[in-house]
Amino acid sequence: MSAITSETTPAIVVPPLAKSPGYWAGVWRRFKYDKVAVAAGIVVLLIILMAVFADYIAPADPTRSSMLRRLRPIGTPGYPLGADELGRDMLSRLIHGARLSLFMGVVPVFVAFFLGSIIGVSAGFFGGKFNTITMRTVDVFYAFPSVLLAIALSGALGAGITNSLISLTIVFIPPIARIAESVTTQVRSMDYVEAARASGAGSGTIIRVHVLGNVLGPIFVYATSLISVSMILASGLSFLGLGTKPPTPEWGLMLNTLRTAIYVQPWVAALPGVAIFITSISFNLLSDGLRSAMDVKG
Amino acid sequence: MAQEAQLPTTPDRGGAGTPLLQAKTLTKHFPLGGGAVVRAVDGVDFAVLKGETLGVVGESGCGKSTTARVVMQLIPQDKGEMLFDGEIVGGRSLTLKEYRRQAQMVFQDSYASLNPRLTIEDSVAFGPTVHGVSKPAAILKARELLTKVGLDPARFAARYPHELSGGQRQRVNIARALALGPRLVILDEAVSALDKSVEAQVLNLLADLREEFGLTYIFISHDLNVVRFISDRVMVMYLGEVVEIGPVDELYDDPRHPYTRALLSAMPSMDPDNRTMEAPLAGDPPNPINPPDGCRFHPRCPHAQTVCAKVKPVLARTGEGAREAACHMEVAGSGHSRAPKLEEAA
Amino acid sequence: MTAPLVRMENVTVRFRGAQVVHAVNGVSLTLEAGQVLGILGESGSGKSVTLKTLLRLLPESRTDIGGAVEVDGRDVLALNPQELADYRGAVTSMIFQDPALALDPVYTVGEQIAEAIVRHEKVSQKVAMARALELLELVRIPSPARRLKAYPHEMSGGMRQRAMIALALAARPKLLLADEPTTALDATVQIQILLLLRQLQRDMGMGMLFVTHDIGVAVEVSDRLAVMYAGQIVETGTVRELLRDPQHPYTRGLLAANLHGAKKGERLEAIPGAPPALNSAPDSCSFAPRCKHAQERCRATLPPVVELGEGRVVRCILAESALAAA
C-alpha cells in the first residue's frame, strides 16, 4: 500500500487557503519599526526622485556658465547653494549630478550581483575541486585593494563612463562571490537540502527551490552595502580624470574641479562631498536595516 | 493526465517477513588528512524485516547517524552494498531516484529540516512534484497528509515553519517523509529534541502511521527508554561496529555484550530507594579515529583478556533466540576463559 | 530552626521587549543547607530563569524581578555590584549545560581555576595553582597535573564538564546551581557526572539546585523535587512522594512520558497540546487547556495552593479532594 493513492480527477481544484503573513511581511513589519532604516530609505528614495526628475526640479541649466558670477557663496540670490568656479549654479549641478553618481553607484553593483551570485552559488553548491578552483581565482582579485584595482583597470581600459562601469563591476564581483559562496555552503548543509536530495530531487531543482530563495536575500543586502562604495570609487575615478569628462555634472568630478577653490569658497567646494556622504551613508543604513529585518529566528 | 498525477504503488516482492533492507558490510571512512581516518562505519551488517521497527542505539561517535545517511544514500558507502526488497540499491532495476522514493528520512532538527521560505504544504508537496506529480495534486496530497499527522490544513498548510512549535514542525517533517509513499522511514533522533510531553504525542503518531501505511522504521536514538518502547528489534553500535542485535525484550532483559550491559545500567534507575551507586564505565566514549585493534571495546571492558586485544570478534548467534553478539565470551573455543566450553556448545 | 540556605518568596520574572514574557510567575521555594532540590520542567517552563535569578545573571535592563530572594542570609536582589561580585562564586556558583561555552578557550583549565581562587581568597598564584590541582583530583580527572595545562578544546566532553565543576567549586560555595549539566553528555558519561555531583555535594555539605528536563536524572540526584510548568511550581515533595503518589496531572503526564516501564505497543497517555505562550501573567490554571480533569473553576481562577504536608505543595483543585480524603 502506498500513501499516494488519491483518485485523481482530470481537473484538480485546490481550494485556496488564507496565506499567513509570509516571510516578507515579517521583514516589512520589523523594518517599519527601525526608524533609522526607514529614514535612510526615505532619503534614498528622495535622491532617486531628484535624479529622475532633475530636469524639472533644477532651477537652472547646470552647464550654463557665467564668468561674472564665479565662486559665489551659499545664499547668493539666484544661486541658493552658490556658484562654482565657472559660475554655474551649484544646486542645479548637484541635482543633475545625482543622475550619474547614482548610476555609477548602482549599475556596477547590480551587474556584479548577478555575475558574483552565479559564481558564488555554484561554487558553494557543487563544492569540491570546482569550488577550490573558482574561489582561488576570485581570491586573486580579492587580494588587491579595491581602489587600486579600480584605478588600475580604468587606467588600462582608458578613461570614460563605460570603462569605469566595467572596471567597477570587476572590482565588485569577488566580494559578492565570496559572500554568495559562504551563504550557499551554509544552506547546502541544512537538513532541508538533504531532505530534498533524499526525495530524489536533482541539483537544478534543489538550487531553484531550496537554495536561491534562502541565499539571494543575504547576498542582495550585502550588495546594497556596496552601492556607497561604488559611488565613492566612481567619484574617485572621476576625480582622477578616469571617469566622467567635464562639463558633465557628476559629484566626484565636481569635487575635483572645485578643489582649487577650497580656500576661496570652502563651503561651496565641500558640497559635492556632502552629497556623496549623505547618499552613501543612507544606502549603508538602509542595508543595515534590511539585514536585521531579514534575520528571523524562531 | 490522470496518470501523471499519482505515484505508482510498489508491489511487495519478497512477501511479509522477508527483509525489506539488507545492509552488507557497509563501510564509510572519512579521511582527515595527515593519514588519520575516521572509521565512522566499519563493516556493518544488518537486515530490517518488513513491517518491523529496528531501533539503533549507541553513544556519540558510534556511527549510528552516519549509518542512517549511508542507508539513505545521502553519502555513498566506501564498501558494501544494500539490497532493498531483494534488489541492489542503485542497480539497474532499482535506481537511486526510485529508491529514494521508497525510503525516506526524518531528521532531528525540525527547524533546519524545513525550508524557511516555503509554506508547510509546499514543503510537503515538494517530493511528489520531483517525481512527476502535478502541483495541484501534490498540494491536495500534502493537505491530506497534514490531516493524518494531526495538523488541520485550514490552520497550518499555508503557514511558515517559524510559526510552528517544535512538535508541530516535526509532524510536518513526518508528513513530508510520507508524501512519497515510502516503505522504509529512517527516523534519526526524530523525537530527541522534543519536550517529553510532546515526544509522547509524536511516538503515538508514529505508531498509528506505521499501522496505517504498513511502514518499516529504522529508529535511531540515544534514549534507551524510547527505543525499548517503539522497537521490535534493537541494534547496539560501538565505534562504527555492531556489537549486539536482537529482539528488544531479550536484549534489554539479558544483554550479552558487556557494552550493551554497561549502556543499560547507565540508565537512570527511576527509584529513589535503589539509586545507581557505581558508573558502569569510566571515561568518555573514544572517538573513531584509529580505533583499537581486536575488539574495539576491549580497553574499557571489565572482562577483557589477551584474545580481545588480538582477535576481532564477529557477530554470532548467541542464546536461544534470534540474538547476535560480537563478543569472545559468547563464542565457544574463542580463547576467552569465560567462553562456553566446546563440548557444551556441541 | 535556622534559616534555610535558599528562600525564594513569590518570585516573578518578566522580560520586557517587543513582547513581554512572564517567565516566572510566583515561585516560592526553600532549600536547606546540604540538600538537593531537583527542578523539573520542559523548555519554557521558567526553570533556568529561576536558577539565573539566584545569581542575578539576567540582563537587568530588560528584566523586572519581583518578590524576595535570600541566599545564606543575604538579600540577593539588593546586593550592590561589589557585594554581587563577592557573592558570585564564593556563596553561590553555577555549572552549565555546555562546558565548551562556559570555559574560556584561550586560557588553560588550571589558569581559569586559579584565577577564580585568587579573586576570592587573595592567595598567591602558586598556592592557587596547587589548589587547582587538588580540585582536578577532587573531580577525578585522570592525570590531573597534565590536564592543569590543557586547554578546554583538548579535553573530551565529560572531562570538560568535570573541569567546569572544579571551576565552580573553586571558592567553596555553599550553594551549587546546576543547569542541565548532563543533557549534552552520552549516557555512560552522564551517570558518571551525576554520581560525582552527588558525592561532591555530600562531602562538601553544599546545597544544590539541579535543573533538568529529564525526570530520571532528577530522581538520581535529588532529595526533593519541584515540578515547574509555565513559570510556576505546580508540585513539590520528596522524590519518593512525587514518584509514588503524583498529585498534579502534569506531573503524572511527565512520569508517563518518561516511558520507564511502558509496555511496547501500548498507547502512551500523552498530554495533548503544547505549553502556553507567556505573554500575560496567568489568571487561571496554566495547565487547564491541556488537562483532562479541567473544570470550569480551573479556567476561571488561579488554582488553589494545597499544602498536603511539610514541604508537599500542589497547585491543583484535585489535591483538595486528596486533602479532604486524607
Short mmCIF file of N, CA and C in Angstrom, two decimals, chain A residues 1-24 26 29-30 189-202 205-206 208-218 294 296-298, chain B residues 2 5-10 69 72 74 97 100-101 103-104 107-109 111-119 121-122 126-128 130-131 134 136-137 139-141 143-145 153-154 157-160 162-163 176 178-181 212-213:
data_model
loop_
_atom_site.label_atom_id
_atom_site.label_comp_id
_atom_site.label_asym_id
_atom_site.label_seq_id
_atom_site.Cartn_x
_atom_site.Cartn_y
_atom_site.Cartn_z
N MET A 1 0.83 -1.20 0.00
CA MET A 1 0.00 0.00 0.00
C MET A 1 0.87 1.25 0.00
N SER A 2 0.37 2.21 -0.64
CA SER A 2 1.17 3.42 -0.73
C SER A 2 0.37 4.62 -0.24
N ALA A 3 1.08 5.61 0.19
CA ALA A 3 0.40 6.80 0.68
C ALA A 3 -0.20 7.59 -0.46
N ILE A 4 0.36 7.40 -1.66
CA ILE A 4 -0.12 8.17 -2.79
C ILE A 4 -1.12 7.32 -3.56
N THR A 5 -2.36 7.41 -3.21
CA THR A 5 -3.36 6.65 -3.94
C THR A 5 -4.58 7.50 -4.20
N SER A 6 -4.41 8.80 -4.13
CA SER A 6 -5.57 9.68 -4.29
C SER A 6 -6.16 9.47 -5.68
N GLU A 7 -7.46 9.23 -5.73
CA GLU A 7 -8.11 9.05 -7.02
C GLU A 7 -8.10 10.40 -7.71
N THR A 8 -7.45 10.44 -8.84
CA THR A 8 -7.26 11.73 -9.49
C THR A 8 -8.35 12.01 -10.49
N THR A 9 -8.95 13.15 -10.35
CA THR A 9 -9.93 13.60 -11.31
C THR A 9 -9.19 14.43 -12.34
N PRO A 10 -9.71 14.51 -13.58
CA PRO A 10 -8.98 15.23 -14.63
C PRO A 10 -8.64 16.65 -14.22
N ALA A 11 -9.58 17.36 -13.63
CA ALA A 11 -9.29 18.74 -13.22
C ALA A 11 -9.22 18.79 -11.70
N ILE A 12 -8.08 19.12 -11.20
CA ILE A 12 -7.92 19.17 -9.76
C ILE A 12 -8.09 20.59 -9.29
N VAL A 13 -8.98 20.75 -8.37
CA VAL A 13 -9.22 22.09 -7.82
C VAL A 13 -8.61 22.15 -6.43
N VAL A 14 -7.68 23.03 -6.26
CA VAL A 14 -7.08 23.19 -4.94
C VAL A 14 -7.74 24.36 -4.26
N PRO A 15 -8.52 24.12 -3.22
CA PRO A 15 -9.14 25.26 -2.53
C PRO A 15 -8.07 26.16 -1.95
N PRO A 16 -8.16 27.44 -2.24
CA PRO A 16 -7.14 28.34 -1.73
C PRO A 16 -7.27 28.52 -0.22
N LEU A 17 -6.15 28.70 0.42
CA LEU A 17 -6.15 28.92 1.87
C LEU A 17 -5.66 30.33 2.14
N ALA A 18 -6.13 30.87 3.22
CA ALA A 18 -5.63 32.18 3.62
C ALA A 18 -4.15 32.05 3.94
N LYS A 19 -3.35 32.69 3.10
CA LYS A 19 -1.91 32.64 3.36
C LYS A 19 -1.62 33.38 4.67
N SER A 20 -0.81 32.79 5.47
CA SER A 20 -0.43 33.52 6.67
C SER A 20 0.58 34.57 6.25
N PRO A 21 0.66 35.65 7.00
CA PRO A 21 1.62 36.69 6.60
C PRO A 21 2.98 36.05 6.45
N GLY A 22 3.50 36.09 5.26
CA GLY A 22 4.70 35.33 4.95
C GLY A 22 5.97 35.97 5.46
N TYR A 23 7.03 35.45 4.95
CA TYR A 23 8.34 35.91 5.39
C TYR A 23 8.54 37.40 5.12
N TRP A 24 8.19 37.81 3.90
CA TRP A 24 8.46 39.21 3.55
C TRP A 24 7.58 40.17 4.34
N GLY A 26 6.80 39.72 7.38
CA GLY A 26 7.52 39.83 8.65
C GLY A 26 8.70 40.78 8.55
N ARG A 29 7.41 44.24 8.54
CA ARG A 29 6.94 44.65 9.85
C ARG A 29 8.12 45.07 10.74
N ARG A 30 9.18 44.24 10.71
CA ARG A 30 10.34 44.57 11.54
C ARG A 30 11.04 45.83 11.02
N SER A 189 24.32 22.69 3.62
CA SER A 189 24.47 21.67 4.64
C SER A 189 23.23 21.59 5.54
N MET A 190 22.20 22.42 5.23
CA MET A 190 20.99 22.34 6.05
C MET A 190 20.25 21.03 5.77
N ASP A 191 19.52 20.59 6.79
CA ASP A 191 18.80 19.33 6.66
C ASP A 191 17.75 19.38 5.55
N TYR A 192 17.17 20.57 5.31
CA TYR A 192 16.11 20.57 4.30
C TYR A 192 16.66 20.34 2.90
N VAL A 193 17.92 20.72 2.69
CA VAL A 193 18.53 20.40 1.40
C VAL A 193 18.82 18.90 1.32
N GLU A 194 19.29 18.33 2.42
CA GLU A 194 19.48 16.89 2.49
C GLU A 194 18.16 16.17 2.24
N ALA A 195 17.11 16.68 2.88
CA ALA A 195 15.81 16.03 2.74
C ALA A 195 15.34 16.10 1.29
N ALA A 196 15.60 17.23 0.63
CA ALA A 196 15.21 17.36 -0.77
C ALA A 196 15.98 16.36 -1.62
N ARG A 197 17.26 16.20 -1.30
CA ARG A 197 18.06 15.24 -2.05
C ARG A 197 17.51 13.83 -1.79
N ALA A 198 17.12 13.59 -0.54
CA ALA A 198 16.57 12.28 -0.20
C ALA A 198 15.24 12.04 -0.89
N SER A 199 14.58 13.11 -1.38
CA SER A 199 13.34 12.94 -2.13
C SER A 199 13.63 12.63 -3.59
N GLY A 200 14.91 12.61 -3.95
CA GLY A 200 15.27 12.30 -5.32
C GLY A 200 15.38 13.51 -6.23
N ALA A 201 15.36 14.71 -5.67
CA ALA A 201 15.45 15.91 -6.48
C ALA A 201 16.87 16.10 -7.02
N GLY A 202 16.96 16.62 -8.25
CA GLY A 202 18.27 16.88 -8.84
C GLY A 202 18.81 18.23 -8.40
N THR A 205 16.83 21.48 -9.48
CA THR A 205 15.61 21.71 -8.71
C THR A 205 15.94 22.18 -7.30
N ILE A 206 16.94 21.56 -6.70
CA ILE A 206 17.28 21.94 -5.32
C ILE A 206 17.75 23.39 -5.29
N ARG A 208 17.02 25.77 -7.39
CA ARG A 208 15.91 26.67 -7.71
C ARG A 208 14.96 26.81 -6.51
N VAL A 209 14.56 25.68 -5.93
CA VAL A 209 13.52 25.73 -4.90
C VAL A 209 14.08 26.03 -3.51
N HIS A 210 15.21 25.41 -3.19
CA HIS A 210 15.65 25.46 -1.79
C HIS A 210 16.85 26.38 -1.53
N VAL A 211 17.67 26.60 -2.55
CA VAL A 211 18.89 27.38 -2.28
C VAL A 211 18.67 28.86 -2.59
N LEU A 212 18.23 29.16 -3.82
CA LEU A 212 18.16 30.57 -4.23
C LEU A 212 17.33 31.41 -3.27
N GLY A 213 16.16 30.92 -2.91
CA GLY A 213 15.29 31.69 -2.02
C GLY A 213 15.95 32.04 -0.70
N ASN A 214 16.87 31.20 -0.28
CA ASN A 214 17.49 31.42 1.02
C ASN A 214 18.82 32.16 0.96
N VAL A 215 19.41 32.25 -0.25
CA VAL A 215 20.70 32.93 -0.31
C VAL A 215 20.61 34.31 -0.97
N LEU A 216 19.67 34.48 -1.90
CA LEU A 216 19.66 35.75 -2.64
C LEU A 216 19.42 36.93 -1.73
N GLY A 217 18.56 36.78 -0.73
CA GLY A 217 18.30 37.88 0.20
C GLY A 217 19.56 38.40 0.85
N PRO A 218 20.29 37.54 1.58
CA PRO A 218 21.51 38.00 2.22
C PRO A 218 22.54 38.56 1.24
N MET A 294 15.71 41.11 8.02
CA MET A 294 15.61 39.81 7.37
C MET A 294 16.08 38.66 8.25
N VAL A 296 15.45 36.28 10.72
CA VAL A 296 14.40 35.65 11.53
C VAL A 296 15.00 34.55 12.39
N LYS A 297 14.49 34.46 13.57
CA LYS A 297 14.90 33.32 14.40
C LYS A 297 13.69 32.88 15.21
N GLY A 298 13.33 31.65 15.04
CA GLY A 298 12.28 31.04 15.89
C GLY A 298 10.88 31.46 15.60
N ALA B 2 -4.51 11.82 -15.90
CA ALA B 2 -4.69 11.23 -14.59
C ALA B 2 -3.43 10.47 -14.18
N ALA B 5 -0.62 12.26 -12.31
CA ALA B 5 -0.95 12.92 -11.06
C ALA B 5 -0.72 12.04 -9.84
N GLN B 6 -0.34 10.78 -10.03
CA GLN B 6 -0.12 9.98 -8.84
C GLN B 6 1.14 9.13 -8.96
N LEU B 7 1.66 8.77 -7.82
CA LEU B 7 2.85 7.94 -7.80
C LEU B 7 2.43 6.48 -7.84
N PRO B 8 3.20 5.65 -8.50
CA PRO B 8 2.86 4.23 -8.54
C PRO B 8 3.04 3.60 -7.17
N THR B 9 2.23 2.60 -6.87
CA THR B 9 2.47 1.84 -5.65
C THR B 9 3.45 0.73 -6.00
N THR B 10 4.25 0.38 -4.99
CA THR B 10 5.27 -0.62 -5.26
C THR B 10 4.82 -1.95 -4.70
N ARG B 69 22.71 8.00 7.19
CA ARG B 69 22.93 8.76 5.96
C ARG B 69 23.37 7.87 4.82
N MET B 72 20.32 6.05 3.61
CA MET B 72 19.51 6.97 2.80
C MET B 72 20.24 7.35 1.52
N LEU B 74 22.60 9.47 1.23
CA LEU B 74 22.97 10.88 1.19
C LEU B 74 24.47 10.99 1.07
N LYS B 97 17.03 7.16 -7.69
CA LYS B 97 15.88 8.05 -7.58
C LYS B 97 14.66 7.26 -7.12
N ARG B 100 15.01 6.34 -3.49
CA ARG B 100 14.76 7.48 -2.62
C ARG B 100 13.30 7.82 -2.50
N ARG B 101 12.46 7.26 -3.38
CA ARG B 101 11.03 7.43 -3.19
C ARG B 101 10.53 6.44 -2.15
N ALA B 103 12.37 4.98 0.26
CA ALA B 103 12.98 5.15 1.58
C ALA B 103 13.03 6.64 1.88
N GLN B 104 12.62 7.05 3.05
CA GLN B 104 12.62 8.46 3.42
C GLN B 104 13.21 8.63 4.82
N PHE B 107 14.74 14.01 10.15
CA PHE B 107 15.94 14.43 10.86
C PHE B 107 15.62 14.91 12.27
N GLN B 108 16.69 15.12 13.07
CA GLN B 108 16.49 15.54 14.46
C GLN B 108 16.00 16.99 14.56
N ASP B 109 16.66 17.86 13.80
CA ASP B 109 16.39 19.29 13.95
C ASP B 109 15.19 19.68 13.09
N TYR B 111 13.60 22.36 12.76
CA TYR B 111 13.63 23.66 12.12
C TYR B 111 14.54 23.64 10.90
N ALA B 112 15.74 23.07 11.06
CA ALA B 112 16.70 23.04 9.96
C ALA B 112 16.21 22.15 8.83
N SER B 113 15.27 21.24 9.10
CA SER B 113 14.88 20.36 8.01
C SER B 113 13.67 20.87 7.23
N LEU B 114 13.26 22.10 7.51
CA LEU B 114 12.22 22.71 6.68
C LEU B 114 12.76 24.00 6.08
N ASN B 115 12.51 24.16 4.78
CA ASN B 115 12.93 25.38 4.11
C ASN B 115 12.13 26.55 4.67
N PRO B 116 12.80 27.55 5.29
CA PRO B 116 12.07 28.64 5.95
C PRO B 116 11.26 29.50 4.99
N ARG B 117 11.56 29.43 3.69
CA ARG B 117 10.85 30.27 2.72
C ARG B 117 9.65 29.58 2.09
N LEU B 118 9.45 28.31 2.41
CA LEU B 118 8.31 27.60 1.82
C LEU B 118 7.22 27.43 2.87
N THR B 119 5.96 27.49 2.42
CA THR B 119 4.87 27.18 3.33
C THR B 119 4.92 25.68 3.63
N GLU B 121 2.65 23.39 3.33
CA GLU B 121 2.14 22.49 2.30
C GLU B 121 3.09 22.43 1.11
N ASP B 122 3.78 23.51 0.80
CA ASP B 122 4.74 23.46 -0.29
C ASP B 122 5.90 22.53 0.04
N PHE B 126 6.70 19.11 -2.10
CA PHE B 126 7.89 19.19 -2.95
C PHE B 126 8.30 17.83 -3.51
N GLY B 127 8.38 16.82 -2.64
CA GLY B 127 8.84 15.50 -3.06
C GLY B 127 8.02 14.93 -4.21
N PRO B 128 6.69 14.87 -4.07
CA PRO B 128 5.88 14.33 -5.17
C PRO B 128 6.08 15.07 -6.48
N VAL B 130 8.74 16.41 -7.55
CA VAL B 130 10.01 15.94 -8.11
C VAL B 130 9.80 14.64 -8.88
N HIS B 131 8.85 13.83 -8.39
CA HIS B 131 8.60 12.55 -9.05
C HIS B 131 7.47 12.63 -10.06
N SER B 134 1.62 16.33 -10.52
CA SER B 134 1.32 17.73 -10.82
C SER B 134 1.20 18.51 -9.51
N PRO B 136 -1.01 20.78 -8.32
CA PRO B 136 -2.27 20.76 -7.56
C PRO B 136 -2.51 19.41 -6.88
N ALA B 137 -2.19 18.32 -7.55
CA ALA B 137 -2.39 17.00 -6.95
C ALA B 137 -1.48 16.85 -5.73
N ILE B 139 -0.34 19.21 -3.83
CA ILE B 139 -0.83 20.05 -2.73
C ILE B 139 -1.99 19.36 -2.00
N LEU B 140 -2.91 18.77 -2.79
CA LEU B 140 -4.03 18.07 -2.17
C LEU B 140 -3.53 16.92 -1.30
N LYS B 141 -2.55 16.19 -1.86
CA LYS B 141 -1.94 15.08 -1.12
C LYS B 141 -1.32 15.61 0.18
N ARG B 143 -2.13 18.22 1.91
CA ARG B 143 -3.15 18.58 2.91
C ARG B 143 -3.72 17.34 3.57
N GLU B 144 -3.90 16.30 2.75
CA GLU B 144 -4.41 15.05 3.30
C GLU B 144 -3.44 14.50 4.35
N LEU B 145 -2.14 14.56 4.03
CA LEU B 145 -1.15 14.04 4.97
C LEU B 145 -1.04 14.90 6.22
N PRO B 153 -5.20 21.34 7.99
CA PRO B 153 -4.67 22.12 6.86
C PRO B 153 -5.20 23.54 6.84
N ALA B 154 -6.47 23.70 7.20
CA ALA B 154 -7.05 25.05 7.16
C ALA B 154 -6.27 26.00 8.05
N ALA B 157 -1.63 24.69 6.78
CA ALA B 157 -0.99 24.42 5.48
C ALA B 157 -0.28 25.64 4.90
N ALA B 158 -0.85 26.82 5.09
CA ALA B 158 -0.26 28.00 4.47
C ALA B 158 0.69 28.74 5.40
N ARG B 159 1.04 28.11 6.51
CA ARG B 159 1.97 28.79 7.43
C ARG B 159 3.42 28.50 7.09
N TYR B 160 4.30 29.23 7.74
CA TYR B 160 5.73 29.04 7.55
C TYR B 160 6.32 28.34 8.78
N HIS B 162 8.63 28.85 10.93
CA HIS B 162 8.96 29.53 12.18
C HIS B 162 7.72 29.86 13.01
N GLU B 163 6.53 29.70 12.40
CA GLU B 163 5.30 29.99 13.14
C GLU B 163 4.79 28.78 13.90
N ARG B 176 6.05 15.14 5.36
CA ARG B 176 6.89 15.30 4.19
C ARG B 176 7.53 13.96 3.79
N LEU B 178 6.35 11.07 4.37
CA LEU B 178 5.33 10.13 3.90
C LEU B 178 4.77 10.50 2.54
N ALA B 179 5.02 11.73 2.10
CA ALA B 179 4.39 12.22 0.88
C ALA B 179 4.75 11.38 -0.34
N LEU B 180 5.90 10.74 -0.30
CA LEU B 180 6.31 9.95 -1.45
C LEU B 180 5.81 8.51 -1.36
N GLY B 181 5.06 8.20 -0.32
CA GLY B 181 4.59 6.83 -0.16
C GLY B 181 5.71 5.85 0.04
N GLU B 212 -1.14 2.27 9.77
CA GLU B 212 -1.99 2.65 8.64
C GLU B 212 -1.31 2.43 7.29
N PHE B 213 -0.01 2.77 7.22
CA PHE B 213 0.66 2.70 5.92
C PHE B 213 1.55 1.47 5.78
#
